[in-house]
């Protein structure tokens, strides 16, 4: 197990461990939690968590955009002089734990990398979208999660969003 400074626990191998957390103010107070990591989980669905519009430099998030696909919209007057980056998070869920997102390997693709770029494969459920300086137009970004043994991702494990730069 790997525990971040903010308390996020991440499995690094199959097996069992006991995690103990102690209060900084009083180290005599603690809680212990047993954790078991299985070789694999079957992901039933994923979702995309776009940042709030206020968290994107000159961007606007339209959650229910074109045909229900979320859109992140930028004004060309701003993008023509500056590249912009923002972070997207995914949640990945299995049937036994529908309210707990699991860390997974995800594949990301952009239709037009002249508009926006993403890293191809991620293992931390986040990716940084880089909108290119001077870009005009739109691109669809796809994220997929494949279960072990699957050649392609299911519809439930494939999500899309659009990055659009328009003259507004």
mmCIF file of C-alpha atoms in Angstrom:
data_model
loop_
_atom_site.group_PDB
_atom_site.id
_atom_site.type_symbol
_atom_site.label_atom_id
_atom_site.label_comp_id
_atom_site.label_asym_id
_atom_site.label_seq_id
_atom_site.Cartn_x
_atom_site.Cartn_y
_atom_site.Cartn_z
ATOM 1 C CA UNK A 1 0.000 0.000 0.000
ATOM 2 C CA UNK A 2 1.021 3.549 -0.639
ATOM 3 C CA UNK A 3 -0.487 6.341 1.460
ATOM 4 C CA UNK A 4 -0.230 9.934 0.224
ATOM 5 C CA UNK A 5 0.334 12.927 2.489
ATOM 6 C CA UNK A 6 -3.401 13.676 2.173
ATOM 7 C CA UNK A 7 -4.386 10.164 3.263
ATOM 8 C CA UNK A 8 -5.264 8.640 -0.106
ATOM 9 C CA UNK A 9 -4.530 4.910 -0.013
ATOM 10 C CA UNK A 10 -3.387 3.295 -3.240
ATOM 11 C CA UNK A 11 -2.762 -0.378 -3.822
ATOM 12 C CA UNK A 12 0.617 -1.229 -5.328
ATOM 13 C CA UNK A 13 0.308 -5.024 -5.234
ATOM 14 C CA UNK A 14 -2.113 -7.833 -4.433
ATOM 15 C CA UNK A 15 -2.354 -8.832 -0.758
ATOM 16 C CA UNK A 16 -3.506 -7.667 2.658
ATOM 17 C CA UNK A 17 -2.377 -4.856 4.917
ATOM 18 C CA UNK A 18 -3.504 -3.074 8.038
ATOM 19 C CA UNK A 19 -3.654 0.710 7.884
ATOM 20 C CA UNK A 20 -3.431 2.690 11.110
ATOM 21 C CA UNK A 21 -4.212 6.393 11.221
ATOM 22 C CA UNK A 22 -3.288 8.497 14.259
ATOM 23 C CA UNK A 23 -4.383 11.991 15.183
ATOM 24 C CA UNK A 24 -1.597 14.555 14.888
ATOM 25 C CA UNK A 25 -2.845 16.361 18.007
ATOM 26 C CA UNK A 26 -3.046 13.176 20.110
ATOM 27 C CA UNK A 27 -1.121 10.154 18.800
ATOM 28 C CA UNK A 28 -2.733 7.949 21.452
ATOM 29 C CA UNK A 29 -5.956 8.158 19.448
ATOM 30 C CA UNK A 30 -5.989 6.003 16.329
ATOM 31 C CA UNK A 31 -8.110 3.866 14.060
ATOM 32 C CA UNK A 32 -7.012 0.659 12.363
ATOM 33 C CA UNK A 33 -8.531 -0.650 9.132
ATOM 34 C CA UNK A 34 -7.730 -3.974 7.457
ATOM 35 C CA UNK A 35 -7.439 -3.727 3.655
ATOM 36 C CA UNK A 36 -7.324 -6.536 1.089
ATOM 37 C CA UNK A 37 -6.289 -5.917 -2.497
ATOM 38 C CA UNK A 38 -7.540 -8.408 -5.059
ATOM 39 C CA UNK A 39 -5.818 -9.081 -8.342
ATOM 40 C CA UNK A 40 -8.571 -7.429 -10.341
ATOM 41 C CA UNK A 41 -12.010 -5.898 -10.137
ATOM 42 C CA UNK A 42 -14.687 -5.816 -12.793
ATOM 43 C CA UNK A 43 -15.480 -2.193 -13.558
ATOM 44 C CA UNK A 44 -19.177 -1.799 -14.350
ATOM 45 C CA UNK A 45 -19.226 1.920 -15.122
ATOM 46 C CA UNK A 46 -17.163 5.087 -15.211
ATOM 47 C CA UNK A 47 -18.006 8.762 -15.047
ATOM 48 C CA UNK A 48 -16.185 11.961 -15.933
ATOM 49 C CA UNK A 49 -15.740 14.716 -13.384
ATOM 50 C CA UNK A 50 -14.972 17.970 -15.154
ATOM 51 C CA UNK A 51 -13.749 20.884 -13.036
ATOM 52 C CA UNK A 52 -16.061 23.758 -12.177
ATOM 53 C CA UNK A 53 -16.015 26.652 -14.653
ATOM 54 C CA UNK A 54 -14.381 28.843 -11.985
ATOM 55 C CA UNK A 55 -11.453 26.398 -11.853
ATOM 56 C CA UNK A 56 -10.679 26.629 -15.592
ATOM 57 C CA UNK A 57 -8.770 29.659 -16.860
ATOM 58 C CA UNK A 58 -11.341 31.460 -19.049
ATOM 59 C CA UNK A 59 -13.282 28.221 -19.674
ATOM 60 C CA UNK A 60 -16.954 27.417 -19.277
ATOM 61 C CA UNK A 61 -18.230 23.916 -18.551
ATOM 62 C CA UNK A 62 -21.580 22.998 -20.099
ATOM 63 C CA UNK A 63 -22.507 19.724 -18.363
ATOM 64 C CA UNK A 64 -25.369 18.832 -20.704
ATOM 65 C CA UNK A 65 -23.938 20.055 -23.997
ATOM 66 C CA UNK A 66 -24.286 18.685 -27.511
ATOM 67 C CA UNK A 67 -26.501 15.576 -27.434
ATOM 68 C CA UNK A 68 -25.871 15.265 -23.693
ATOM 69 C CA UNK A 69 -22.075 15.246 -24.098
ATOM 70 C CA UNK A 70 -20.330 17.725 -21.750
ATOM 71 C CA UNK A 71 -18.537 20.648 -23.406
ATOM 72 C CA UNK A 72 -15.642 22.747 -22.126
ATOM 73 C CA UNK A 73 -15.889 26.023 -24.038
ATOM 74 C CA UNK A 74 -13.163 28.626 -24.558
ATOM 75 C CA UNK A 75 -13.247 32.008 -26.298
ATOM 76 C CA UNK A 76 -10.776 32.141 -29.180
ATOM 77 C CA UNK A 77 -9.824 35.719 -28.266
ATOM 78 C CA UNK A 78 -8.201 34.302 -25.121
ATOM 79 C CA UNK A 79 -6.796 31.046 -26.557
ATOM 80 C CA UNK A 80 -5.151 32.786 -29.516
ATOM 81 C CA UNK A 81 -2.607 34.230 -27.089
ATOM 82 C CA UNK A 82 -2.325 31.564 -24.400
ATOM 83 C CA UNK A 83 -2.473 27.800 -23.937
ATOM 84 C CA UNK A 84 -4.735 26.568 -21.121
ATOM 85 C CA UNK A 85 -4.603 23.368 -19.081
ATOM 86 C CA UNK A 86 -7.211 21.800 -16.829
ATOM 87 C CA UNK A 87 -7.498 18.499 -14.988
ATOM 88 C CA UNK A 88 -10.248 15.941 -15.553
ATOM 89 C CA UNK A 89 -10.965 13.117 -13.128
ATOM 90 C CA UNK A 90 -12.764 9.848 -13.722
ATOM 91 C CA UNK A 91 -14.628 7.648 -11.289
ATOM 92 C CA UNK A 92 -14.539 3.879 -11.877
ATOM 93 C CA UNK A 93 -17.061 1.657 -10.108
ATOM 94 C CA UNK A 94 -17.697 -2.052 -9.655
ATOM 95 C CA UNK A 95 -21.034 -3.606 -8.671
ATOM 96 C CA UNK A 96 -19.969 -4.558 -5.127
ATOM 97 C CA UNK A 97 -18.868 -0.982 -4.294
ATOM 98 C CA UNK A 98 -21.012 1.373 -6.420
ATOM 99 C CA UNK A 99 -20.201 4.445 -4.296
ATOM 100 C CA UNK A 100 -16.433 3.944 -4.101
ATOM 101 C CA UNK A 101 -14.274 4.904 -7.054
ATOM 102 C CA UNK A 102 -11.413 2.501 -7.728
ATOM 103 C CA UNK A 103 -8.042 3.368 -9.231
ATOM 104 C CA UNK A 104 -7.820 1.949 -12.753
ATOM 105 C CA UNK A 105 -5.729 2.143 -15.877
ATOM 106 C CA UNK A 106 -7.536 4.393 -18.323
ATOM 107 C CA UNK A 107 -6.891 5.127 -21.989
ATOM 108 C CA UNK A 108 -7.430 8.672 -23.243
ATOM 109 C CA UNK A 109 -7.664 9.871 -26.845
ATOM 110 C CA UNK A 110 -8.263 13.172 -28.556
ATOM 111 C CA UNK A 111 -9.710 13.306 -32.056
ATOM 112 C CA UNK A 112 -7.747 16.438 -32.942
ATOM 113 C CA UNK A 113 -4.493 17.010 -31.059
ATOM 114 C CA UNK A 114 -4.110 20.402 -32.762
ATOM 115 C CA UNK A 115 -6.949 21.621 -30.512
ATOM 116 C CA UNK A 116 -6.200 19.779 -27.249
ATOM 117 C CA UNK A 117 -3.808 17.072 -26.048
ATOM 118 C CA UNK A 118 -4.036 14.428 -23.291
ATOM 119 C CA UNK A 119 -1.706 11.723 -22.004
ATOM 120 C CA UNK A 120 -2.559 8.392 -23.633
ATOM 121 C CA UNK A 121 -2.609 6.110 -20.567
ATOM 122 C CA UNK A 122 -3.110 7.050 -16.929
ATOM 123 C CA UNK A 123 -3.219 5.051 -13.680
ATOM 124 C CA UNK A 124 -4.273 7.727 -11.195
ATOM 125 C CA UNK A 125 -7.803 8.499 -12.506
ATOM 126 C CA UNK A 126 -6.827 11.987 -13.667
ATOM 127 C CA UNK A 127 -5.531 13.557 -16.841
ATOM 128 C CA UNK A 128 -4.478 17.057 -17.788
ATOM 129 C CA UNK A 129 -6.097 18.461 -20.905
ATOM 130 C CA UNK A 130 -3.860 20.958 -22.681
ATOM 131 C CA UNK A 131 -5.718 23.342 -24.987
ATOM 132 C CA UNK A 132 -3.212 24.586 -27.547
ATOM 133 C CA UNK A 133 -2.382 28.254 -27.969
ATOM 134 C CA UNK A 134 -4.026 29.608 -31.133
ATOM 135 C CA UNK A 135 -6.360 26.604 -31.508
ATOM 136 C CA UNK A 136 -9.749 27.099 -33.134
ATOM 137 C CA UNK A 137 -12.441 24.465 -33.481
ATOM 138 C CA UNK A 138 -13.296 21.463 -31.363
ATOM 139 C CA UNK A 139 -12.144 17.995 -30.456
ATOM 140 C CA UNK A 140 -13.758 15.091 -28.685
ATOM 141 C CA UNK A 141 -11.797 13.490 -25.881
ATOM 142 C CA UNK A 142 -12.555 9.861 -25.065
ATOM 143 C CA UNK A 143 -11.662 7.967 -21.913
ATOM 144 C CA UNK A 144 -12.037 4.188 -21.689
ATOM 145 C CA UNK A 145 -11.428 1.552 -19.054
ATOM 146 C CA UNK A 146 -11.061 -2.074 -20.131
ATOM 147 C CA UNK A 147 -11.572 -4.985 -17.790
ATOM 148 C CA UNK A 148 -8.986 -7.747 -17.697
ATOM 149 C CA UNK A 149 -9.350 -9.925 -20.789
ATOM 150 C CA UNK A 150 -11.538 -7.425 -22.684
ATOM 151 C CA UNK A 151 -10.363 -6.460 -26.156
ATOM 152 C CA UNK A 152 -12.524 -3.334 -26.162
ATOM 153 C CA UNK A 153 -14.212 -1.262 -23.494
ATOM 154 C CA UNK A 154 -17.942 -1.526 -22.935
ATOM 155 C CA UNK A 155 -20.279 1.387 -23.595
ATOM 156 C CA UNK A 156 -20.609 1.862 -19.806
ATOM 157 C CA UNK A 157 -16.818 2.118 -19.521
ATOM 158 C CA UNK A 158 -16.418 4.700 -22.294
ATOM 159 C CA UNK A 159 -17.118 8.406 -21.771
ATOM 160 C CA UNK A 160 -16.638 11.493 -23.930
ATOM 161 C CA UNK A 161 -16.442 15.228 -23.589
ATOM 162 C CA UNK A 162 -15.802 18.023 -26.066
ATOM 163 C CA UNK A 163 -13.246 20.813 -25.898
ATOM 164 C CA UNK A 164 -14.435 23.708 -28.068
ATOM 165 C CA UNK A 165 -12.655 26.946 -28.937
ATOM 166 C CA UNK A 166 -15.012 29.388 -30.642
ATOM 167 C CA UNK A 167 -15.088 33.013 -31.667
ATOM 168 C CA UNK A 168 -17.670 34.351 -29.218
#
